XYZ file of N, CA, C and O in Angstrom:
428
model
N 25.473 5.552 3.252
C 24.233 6.069 3.525
C 23.918 6.450 4.841
O 23.474 8.184 5.219
N 23.796 5.860 5.780
C 23.754 6.366 7.219
C 25.061 7.092 7.415
O 23.896 8.303 8.277
N 25.681 7.113 7.561
C 27.113 8.477 7.790
C 25.931 9.783 7.377
O 26.369 10.818 7.863
N 26.007 9.630 5.804
C 25.057 11.273 5.773
C 24.156 11.637 6.493
O 24.003 12.217 6.826
N 23.260 10.750 6.411
C 21.893 10.724 6.942
C 21.833 11.368 8.550
O 20.633 12.005 8.937
N 23.201 10.248 8.994
C 23.315 10.537 10.061
C 24.306 11.807 11.338
O 23.971 11.999 12.335
N 24.685 12.367 9.836
C 25.863 13.210 10.128
C 26.811 12.288 10.990
O 27.178 13.367 12.040
N 27.373 11.615 10.237
C 28.556 10.521 10.596
C 27.614 10.221 12.145
O 29.467 10.137 13.413
N 26.102 9.896 13.022
C 26.158 9.392 13.454
C 26.238 10.536 15.097
O 25.909 9.673 16.028
N 26.311 11.552 14.658
C 26.388 12.528 15.197
C 25.084 13.653 16.067
O 24.443 13.905 16.879
N 24.144 13.344 14.403
C 22.411 14.397 15.047
C 21.556 13.258 15.694
O 21.807 12.718 16.631
N 20.333 14.658 16.057
C 19.666 14.287 17.516
C 19.012 12.947 17.096
O 18.820 12.172 18.373
N 18.532 12.251 16.067
C 17.705 11.607 15.493
C 18.984 10.347 15.463
O 17.727 9.686 16.714
N 20.252 10.390 15.400
C 20.368 9.379 16.099
C 20.933 8.883 17.497
O 20.699 7.601 18.044
N 21.058 10.314 18.409
C 21.294 9.782 19.496
C 20.181 9.289 20.170
O 20.289 8.798 21.457
N 18.916 10.026 19.865
C 18.125 9.675 20.906
C 17.055 8.965 20.430
O 16.048 8.414 20.814
N 16.884 8.749 19.065
C 15.525 7.832 18.521
C 16.697 7.031 17.799
O 15.997 6.028 16.313
N 18.030 6.067 18.633
C 18.871 5.411 16.732
C 18.394 4.962 15.130
O 18.469 3.845 14.756
N 17.967 6.430 15.318
C 17.849 6.665 13.565
C 18.716 7.097 13.402
O 18.794 8.549 12.363
N 19.491 6.227 12.027
C 20.473 6.662 11.287
C 20.285 6.670 10.055
O 21.069 7.088 8.954
N 18.607 6.651 9.513
C 18.529 7.098 7.715
C 17.827 8.150 7.957
O 16.907 8.616 7.532
N 17.398 9.118 9.590
C 15.968 9.697 9.360
C 14.831 9.571 8.153
O 14.438 10.391 7.976
N 14.627 8.313 9.019
C 13.289 7.953 8.508
C 11.586 8.592 8.708
O 11.953 8.712 10.049
N 11.065 8.674 8.613
C 10.425 9.751 8.814
C 9.125 8.446 9.201
O 9.417 7.137 8.639
N 7.733 9.440 10.444
C 7.200 7.959 10.505
C 5.582 7.948 10.291
O 5.142 8.343 9.568
N 6.697 6.124 9.119
C 5.374 5.523 8.034
C 4.035 5.630 9.086
O 3.923 5.072 10.136
N 2.658 5.966 7.941
C 2.145 5.800 8.315
C 0.954 4.946 7.605
O 0.221 3.937 7.934
N 1.667 4.055 6.421
C 0.791 3.603 5.663
C 1.583 2.019 5.436
O 1.024 0.898 6.050
N 3.246 1.970 5.087
C 3.365 0.541 4.761
C 4.356 0.440 6.437
O 4.073 0.328 7.411
N 4.891 -1.470 6.383
C 5.102 -2.129 7.579
C 6.862 -1.242 8.204
O 7.293 -0.410 6.788
N 6.855 -1.245 9.126
C 8.131 -1.069 10.093
C 8.270 -1.440 10.599
O 7.244 -2.361 11.599
N 9.914 -1.396 11.470
C 10.601 -1.817 12.456
C 10.567 -0.829 13.263
O 11.139 -1.816 14.584
N 10.092 0.198 13.490
C 9.610 1.302 14.538
C 9.452 0.086 15.703
O 8.879 -0.344 15.606
N 9.793 1.268 16.570
C 9.216 1.233 17.876
C 8.089 2.492 18.732
O 7.664 2.047 20.053
N 8.550 3.297 17.682
C 7.332 4.224 18.125
C 7.690 5.758 17.258
O 8.535 5.637 16.473
N 7.518 6.495 18.073
C 7.360 8.053 16.974
C 8.723 8.900 17.852
O 8.563 8.572 19.121
N 8.723 10.007 17.400
C 10.322 10.916 17.716
C 9.539 11.675 16.986
O 9.837 11.763 15.615
N 9.153 13.177 17.443
C 9.481 13.929 16.927
C 10.632 15.212 17.823
O 10.651 15.572 18.070
N 10.865 15.539 15.987
C 12.108 16.285 16.215
C 11.769 17.427 16.063
O 11.354 18.360 14.497
N 11.759 18.686 16.911
C 11.392 20.243 17.138
C 11.834 20.817 16.336
O 11.225 22.017 15.487
N 13.428 20.640 16.184
C 14.136 21.687 14.673
C 13.936 20.920 13.709
O 15.199 21.423 12.610
N 13.425 20.451 12.864
C 13.296 19.785 11.429
C 13.068 20.882 10.795
O 12.326 22.024 11.053
N 13.744 20.866 9.920
C 13.982 21.661 8.850
C 12.461 21.674 7.728
O 11.651 21.111 8.294
N 12.318 23.698 7.441
C 11.201 23.390 6.482
C 10.844 22.183 5.851
O 10.232 21.954 5.262
N 11.331 21.210 4.839
C 11.463 20.350 3.846
C 11.209 18.905 4.513
O 11.537 17.851 3.814
N 11.556 18.949 6.219
C 11.325 17.948 6.867
C 10.005 17.462 7.659
O 9.100 18.314 7.699
N 9.850 16.798 7.429
C 9.017 16.308 9.093
C 8.770 16.421 9.919
O 10.250 16.535 10.616
N 8.365 16.364 10.951
C 8.051 16.804 12.375
C 8.642 15.337 12.713
O 8.672 15.522 14.112
N 7.930 14.472 12.761
C 7.170 12.736 13.254
C 8.702 11.747 12.494
O 7.963 12.139 11.200
N 9.464 11.297 13.438
C 10.620 10.308 12.732
C 10.038 9.007 13.557
O 9.655 8.592 14.821
N 10.767 8.066 12.546
C 10.470 6.629 13.904
C 11.788 6.645 14.746
O 13.358 6.777 14.640
N 11.348 5.663 15.623
C 12.233 5.935 16.649
C 12.694 3.945 17.021
O 11.272 3.513 16.635
N 14.151 3.558 16.808
C 14.273 2.476 16.660
C 15.196 1.697 18.207
O 15.762 2.671 18.812
N 14.446 0.487 18.313
C 15.372 -0.002 19.812
C 17.091 0.148 19.733
O 17.665 -0.280 20.373
N 17.228 -0.365 18.565
C 18.812 -0.330 17.987
C 19.139 0.191 15.956
O 17.948 0.344 15.899
N 20.351 0.526 15.941
C 20.799 0.586 14.606
C 19.881 -0.520 13.400
O 20.010 -0.209 12.727
N 20.210 -1.571 13.899
C 19.915 -2.915 13.104
C 18.613 -2.793 13.187
O 18.037 -2.963 11.683
N 17.595 -2.721 13.856
C 16.333 -2.187 13.554
C 16.258 -0.816 12.675
O 15.394 -1.215 11.894
N 17.235 -0.148 12.314
C 16.848 0.762 11.722
C 17.101 0.483 9.943
O 16.826 0.835 9.324
N 17.606 -0.206 10.582
C 18.370 -0.934 9.166
C 17.310 -2.226 8.606
O 17.188 -1.672 6.887
N 16.911 -2.421 8.787
C 15.666 -3.676 8.772
C 15.164 -2.484 8.629
O 13.777 -3.260 7.406
N 14.261 -1.806 8.707
C 13.205 -0.745 8.548
C 13.358 0.163 6.874
O 12.530 0.307 6.496
N 14.767 0.594 6.849
C 14.915 0.700 5.458
C 14.878 -0.492 4.832
O 14.058 0.334 3.650
N 15.372 -1.216 4.635
C 14.799 -2.598 3.296
C 13.842 -2.894 3.828
O 13.323 -2.763 2.275
N 12.684 -2.880 4.811
C 11.153 -2.331 4.585
C 10.626 -1.485 3.673
O 10.481 -1.720 2.766
N 11.511 -0.275 3.824
C 10.874 0.365 2.528
C 11.755 0.361 1.615
O 10.703 0.825 0.740
N 12.476 0.073 1.444
C 12.973 -0.628 0.011
C 11.607 -1.306 -0.899
O 12.071 -1.736 -1.748
N 11.475 -2.912 0.480
C 10.685 -3.387 0.005
C 8.985 -2.522 -0.236
O 8.387 -3.110 -1.729
N 9.061 -2.051 0.614
C 7.034 -1.450 0.105
C 7.536 -0.695 -0.945
O 6.523 -0.476 -1.728
N 8.505 -0.276 -1.455
C 8.837 1.014 -2.903
C 8.827 0.077 -3.927
O 8.784 0.934 -4.907
N 9.183 -1.166 -3.722
C 10.183 -1.632 -4.790
C 10.932 -1.337 -5.549
O 10.868 -1.231 -6.981
N 12.245 -1.080 -4.720
C 13.258 -0.634 -4.922
C 14.428 -1.245 -5.602
O 14.364 -2.418 -5.376
N 14.069 -1.009 -7.310
C 15.868 -2.655 -8.100
C 16.479 -2.772 -7.416
O 16.846 -1.866 -6.088
N 16.735 -3.621 -7.452
C 18.017 -4.179 -6.711
C 18.815 -4.414 -7.535
O 19.624 -4.937 -7.497
N 19.067 -3.734 -8.944
C 20.465 -4.075 -9.822
C 20.706 -3.364 -10.155
O 20.862 -3.105 -12.037
N 20.915 -1.812 -9.398
C 21.376 -0.839 -9.675
C 22.749 -0.591 -9.808
O 23.095 -1.267 -8.626
N 23.670 -0.040 -10.670
C 25.156 -0.848 -10.913
C 26.212 0.964 -10.059
O 27.338 0.198 -10.298
N 25.043 1.849 -10.021
C 25.970 2.855 -10.119
C 25.559 3.626 -8.404
O 24.212 3.480 -8.483
N 26.216 4.496 -8.281
C 25.767 5.415 -6.929
C 24.849 6.391 -7.368
O 23.899 6.563 -6.864
N 25.405 6.823 -8.449
C 24.462 7.810 -9.088
C 23.371 7.146 -9.761
O 22.210 8.156 -9.048
N 23.426 6.057 -9.751
C 21.453 5.099 -9.949
C 21.316 4.931 -8.420
O 19.508 5.370 -8.712
N 21.644 4.740 -7.420
C 21.349 4.515 -6.335
C 20.739 5.700 -6.178
O 19.732 5.566 -5.212
N 21.278 6.924 -5.976
C 20.793 8.296 -5.454
C 19.381 8.927 -6.506
O 18.011 9.419 -5.523
N 19.591 8.824 -7.213
C 18.137 8.618 -8.442
C 17.127 7.770 -8.174
O 16.135 8.769 -7.791
N 17.298 6.943 -7.649
C 16.647 5.972 -7.333
C 15.624 6.565 -6.252
O 14.400 6.874 -5.518
N 16.310 6.683 -5.323
C 15.823 7.359 -3.680
C 15.296 8.705 -4.015
O 13.992 9.241 -3.124
N 15.486 9.447 -4.954
C 15.030 10.945 -5.087
C 13.648 10.016 -5.697
O 12.811 10.755 -5.884
N 13.533 9.559 -6.939
C 12.448 9.442 -7.303
C 11.900 8.848 -6.545
O 10.113 8.452 -6.682
N 11.364 7.953 -5.562
C 10.467 7.474 -4.492
C 10.496 7.891 -3.691
O 9.860 8.400 -2.978
N 11.326 9.353 -2.979
C 10.932 10.531 -3.005
C 11.626 10.290 -1.434
O 11.111 10.452 0.124
N 13.085 9.846 -0.686
C 13.925 9.570 -0.006
C 14.063 11.025 0.525
O 14.039 10.926 2.104
N 14.273 12.245 -0.548
C 14.766 12.964 0.274
C 14.706 13.761 -1.030
O 14.177 13.846 -2.182
N 14.605 15.379 -0.187
C 14.210 16.629 -1.231
C 15.985 17.599 -1.571
O 15.377 17.813 -2.978
N 16.460 17.474 -1.656
C 17.649 18.204 -1.445
C 17.840 17.358 -3.094
O 17.526 16.826 -4.057
N 18.355 18.313 -3.778
C 19.498 18.355 -5.125
C 20.438 16.677 -5.688
O 21.188 16.922 -4.465
N 19.873 15.776 -6.180
C 20.509 15.006 -6.493
C 21.871 14.713 -6.417
O 22.824 14.129 -5.775
N 22.408 15.991 -6.781
C 24.282 16.030 -7.217
C 24.407 16.588 -5.802
O 25.243 16.160 -5.290
N 23.679 16.924 -5.340
C 24.440 17.614 -3.865
C 24.374 16.744 -2.618
O 25.712 16.363 -1.865
N 23.410 15.308 -3.026
C 23.517 14.047 -2.668
C 24.341 13.001 -2.965
O 24.841 12.867 -1.789
N 24.490 13.210 -3.702
C 26.073 11.884 -4.480
C 27.055 12.349 -4.030
O 27.996 12.164 -3.883
N 27.408 14.068 -4.417
C 28.831 14.635 -3.033
C 28.857 14.481 -1.636
O 30.216 13.317 -1.527
N 27.475 14.521 -1.901
C 27.626 13.958 -0.366
C 27.875 12.515 0.135
O 29.195 11.824 1.416
N 27.529 11.183 -0.360
C 27.412 9.668 -0.277
C 28.935 9.809 -0.826
O 29.673 9.286 -0.385
N 29.817 10.190 -1.587
C 30.771 10.123 -1.990
C 32.259 10.354 -1.634
O 32.728 9.988 -0.994
N 31.488 11.767 -0.177
C 32.660 12.164 0.644
C 32.276 11.159 1.930
O 33.707 11.126 2.434
N 31.874 9.882 2.058
C 31.652 9.371 3.449
C 31.841 7.733 2.703
O 32.444 7.011 3.272
N 32.379 7.808 0.886
C 32.629 5.863 0.850
C 34.464 6.127 1.044
O 35.344 6.933 1.069
């Protein structure tokens, strides 16, 4: 998932904010971030303000907080079910099949 979201760890969010999951900056839920990072070239369906982390470990902790906050199911058995769960919780905007294909390409 991090490889998909980070462009194999090469995108701006990863390089400048250790944000390997492209996590937006939360205003309500608990977060492990150390602040925000504004991405000037965000796409039309993306937020402009993202989380900034001290390390990749911190980014992983924040993703786990996101799962907990959203009561994400813990009994998912397939990649497709996992991706549908992400989509259902508003994690990404693109087509589910595109995201599944991207994830499979990184396995």
